[in-house]
JSON list of C-alpha atoms in Angstrom, two decimals:
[
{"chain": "A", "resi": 197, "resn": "UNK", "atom": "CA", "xyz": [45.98, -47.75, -26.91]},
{"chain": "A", "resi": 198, "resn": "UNK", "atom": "CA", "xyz": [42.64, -46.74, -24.84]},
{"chain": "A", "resi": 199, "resn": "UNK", "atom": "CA", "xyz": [44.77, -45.08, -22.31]},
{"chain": "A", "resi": 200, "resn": "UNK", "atom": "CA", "xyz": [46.04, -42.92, -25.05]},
{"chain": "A", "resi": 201, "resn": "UNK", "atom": "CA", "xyz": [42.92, -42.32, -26.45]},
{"chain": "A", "resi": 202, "resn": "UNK", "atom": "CA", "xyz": [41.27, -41.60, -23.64]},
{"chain": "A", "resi": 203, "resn": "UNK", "atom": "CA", "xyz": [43.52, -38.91, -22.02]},
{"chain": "A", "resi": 204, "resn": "UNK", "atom": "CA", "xyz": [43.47, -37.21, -25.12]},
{"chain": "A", "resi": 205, "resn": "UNK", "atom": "CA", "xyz": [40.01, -37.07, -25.34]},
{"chain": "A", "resi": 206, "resn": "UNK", "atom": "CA", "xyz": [39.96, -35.85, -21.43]},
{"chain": "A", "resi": 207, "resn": "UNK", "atom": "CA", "xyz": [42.60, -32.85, -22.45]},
{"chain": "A", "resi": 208, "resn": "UNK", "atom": "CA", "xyz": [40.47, -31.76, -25.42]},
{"chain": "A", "resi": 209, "resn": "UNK", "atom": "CA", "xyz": [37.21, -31.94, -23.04]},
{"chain": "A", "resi": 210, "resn": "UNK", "atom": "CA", "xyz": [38.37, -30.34, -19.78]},
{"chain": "A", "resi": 211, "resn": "UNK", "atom": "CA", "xyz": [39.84, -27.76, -22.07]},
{"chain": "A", "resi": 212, "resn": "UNK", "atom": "CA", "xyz": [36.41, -27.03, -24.08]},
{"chain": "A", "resi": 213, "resn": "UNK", "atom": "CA", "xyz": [35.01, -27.00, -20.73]},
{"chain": "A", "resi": 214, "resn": "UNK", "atom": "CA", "xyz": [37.22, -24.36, -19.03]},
{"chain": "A", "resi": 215, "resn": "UNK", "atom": "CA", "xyz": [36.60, -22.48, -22.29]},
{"chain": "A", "resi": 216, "resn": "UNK", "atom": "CA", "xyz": [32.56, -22.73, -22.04]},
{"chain": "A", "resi": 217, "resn": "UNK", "atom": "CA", "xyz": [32.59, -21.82, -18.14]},
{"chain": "A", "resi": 218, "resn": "UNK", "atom": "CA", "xyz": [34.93, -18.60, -19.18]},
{"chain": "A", "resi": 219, "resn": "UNK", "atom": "CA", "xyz": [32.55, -18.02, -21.66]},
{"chain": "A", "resi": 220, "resn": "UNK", "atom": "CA", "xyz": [29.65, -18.54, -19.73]},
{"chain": "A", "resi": 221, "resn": "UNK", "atom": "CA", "xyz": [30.80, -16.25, -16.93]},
{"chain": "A", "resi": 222, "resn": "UNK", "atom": "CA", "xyz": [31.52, -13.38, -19.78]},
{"chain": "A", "resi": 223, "resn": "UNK", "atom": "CA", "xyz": [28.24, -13.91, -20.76]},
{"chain": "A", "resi": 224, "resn": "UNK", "atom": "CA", "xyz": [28.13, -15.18, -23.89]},
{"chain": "A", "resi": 225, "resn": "UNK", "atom": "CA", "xyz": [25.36, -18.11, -23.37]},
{"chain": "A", "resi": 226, "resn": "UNK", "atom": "CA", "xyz": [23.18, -20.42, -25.56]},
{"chain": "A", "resi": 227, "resn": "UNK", "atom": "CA", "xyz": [24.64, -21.50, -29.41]},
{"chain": "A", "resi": 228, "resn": "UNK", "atom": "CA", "xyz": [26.90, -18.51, -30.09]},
{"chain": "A", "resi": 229, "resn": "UNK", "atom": "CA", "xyz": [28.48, -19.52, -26.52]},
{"chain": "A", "resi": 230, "resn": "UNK", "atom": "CA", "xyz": [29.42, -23.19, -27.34]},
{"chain": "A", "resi": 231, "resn": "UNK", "atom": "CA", "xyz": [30.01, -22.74, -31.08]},
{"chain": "A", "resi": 232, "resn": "UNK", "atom": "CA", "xyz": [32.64, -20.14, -30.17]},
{"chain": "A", "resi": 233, "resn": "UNK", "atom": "CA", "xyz": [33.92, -22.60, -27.13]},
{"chain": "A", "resi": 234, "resn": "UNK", "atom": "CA", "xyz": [34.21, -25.25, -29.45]},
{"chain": "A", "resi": 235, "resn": "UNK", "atom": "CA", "xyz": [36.21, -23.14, -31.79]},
{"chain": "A", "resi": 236, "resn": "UNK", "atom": "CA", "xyz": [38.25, -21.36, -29.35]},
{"chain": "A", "resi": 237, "resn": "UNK", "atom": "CA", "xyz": [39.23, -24.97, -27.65]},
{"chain": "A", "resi": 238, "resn": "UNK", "atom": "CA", "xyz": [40.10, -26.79, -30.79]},
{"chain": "A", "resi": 239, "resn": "UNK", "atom": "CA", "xyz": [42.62, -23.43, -31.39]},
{"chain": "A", "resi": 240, "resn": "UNK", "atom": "CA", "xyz": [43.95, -23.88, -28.41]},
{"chain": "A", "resi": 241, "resn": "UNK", "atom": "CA", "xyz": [43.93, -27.71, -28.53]},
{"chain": "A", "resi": 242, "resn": "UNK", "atom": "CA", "xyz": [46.87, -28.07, -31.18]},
{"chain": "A", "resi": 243, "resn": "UNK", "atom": "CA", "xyz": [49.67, -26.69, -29.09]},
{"chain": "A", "resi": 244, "resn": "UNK", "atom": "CA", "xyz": [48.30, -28.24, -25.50]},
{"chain": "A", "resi": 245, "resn": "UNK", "atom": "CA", "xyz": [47.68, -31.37, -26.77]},
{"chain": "A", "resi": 246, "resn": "UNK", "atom": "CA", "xyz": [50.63, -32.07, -29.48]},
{"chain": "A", "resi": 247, "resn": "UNK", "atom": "CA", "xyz": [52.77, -34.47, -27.00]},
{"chain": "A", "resi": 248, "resn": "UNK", "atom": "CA", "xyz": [49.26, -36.98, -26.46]},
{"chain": "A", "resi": 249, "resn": "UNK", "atom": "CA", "xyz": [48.10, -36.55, -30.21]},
{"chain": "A", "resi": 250, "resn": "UNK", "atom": "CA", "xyz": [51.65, -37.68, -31.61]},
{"chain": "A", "resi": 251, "resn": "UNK", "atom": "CA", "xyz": [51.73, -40.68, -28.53]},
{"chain": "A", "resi": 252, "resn": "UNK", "atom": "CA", "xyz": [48.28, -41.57, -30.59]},
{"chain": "A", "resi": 253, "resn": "UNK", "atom": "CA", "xyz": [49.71, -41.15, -34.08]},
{"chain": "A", "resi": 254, "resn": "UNK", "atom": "CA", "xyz": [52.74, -43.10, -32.99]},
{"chain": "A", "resi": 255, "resn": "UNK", "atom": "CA", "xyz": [50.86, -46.15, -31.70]},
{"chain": "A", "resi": 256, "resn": "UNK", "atom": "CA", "xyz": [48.56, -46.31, -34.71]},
{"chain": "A", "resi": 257, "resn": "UNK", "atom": "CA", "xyz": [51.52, -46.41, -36.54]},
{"chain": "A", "resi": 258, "resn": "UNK", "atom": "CA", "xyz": [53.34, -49.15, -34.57]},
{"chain": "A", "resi": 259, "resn": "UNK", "atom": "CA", "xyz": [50.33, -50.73, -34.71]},
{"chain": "A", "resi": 260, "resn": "UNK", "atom": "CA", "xyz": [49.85, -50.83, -38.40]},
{"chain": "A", "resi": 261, "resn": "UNK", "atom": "CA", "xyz": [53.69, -51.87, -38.86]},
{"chain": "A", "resi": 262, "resn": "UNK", "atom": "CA", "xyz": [54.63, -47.95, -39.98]},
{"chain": "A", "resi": 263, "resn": "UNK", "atom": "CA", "xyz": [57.27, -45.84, -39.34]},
{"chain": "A", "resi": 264, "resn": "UNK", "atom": "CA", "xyz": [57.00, -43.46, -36.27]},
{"chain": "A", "resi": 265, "resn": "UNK", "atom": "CA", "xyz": [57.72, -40.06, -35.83]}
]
């Protein structure tokens, strides 16, 4: 279960990161610049990340005796 957390966690990071450096190198800086990286990240987060977050779901599931996906 923590490996599954855990790489989801890294996709969602390393993608808010490539987001912040892209904005960062546009120059947008400061609050505006990681409010909009955050924003832009967890957009683009859903599709990218749909095969780890259902791998979570499913074990939480299995876990709690539930049906999977």
């Amino acid at each position: 279960m923590w490996g599954l957390n855990l790489r989801y966690f890294a996709i969602r990071a390393a993608l808010f990161a490539a987001v912040l450096a892209v904005l960062l190198l546009v120059g947008v800086g400061g609050l505006l610049g990681f409010a909009l990286a955050l924003v832009v990240s967890g957009l683009l987060s859903y599709p990218l990340a749909l095969r780890q977050r259902r791998a979570v779901l499913d074990s939480v599931a299995a876990r709690r005796g539930g049906e999977s996906r």
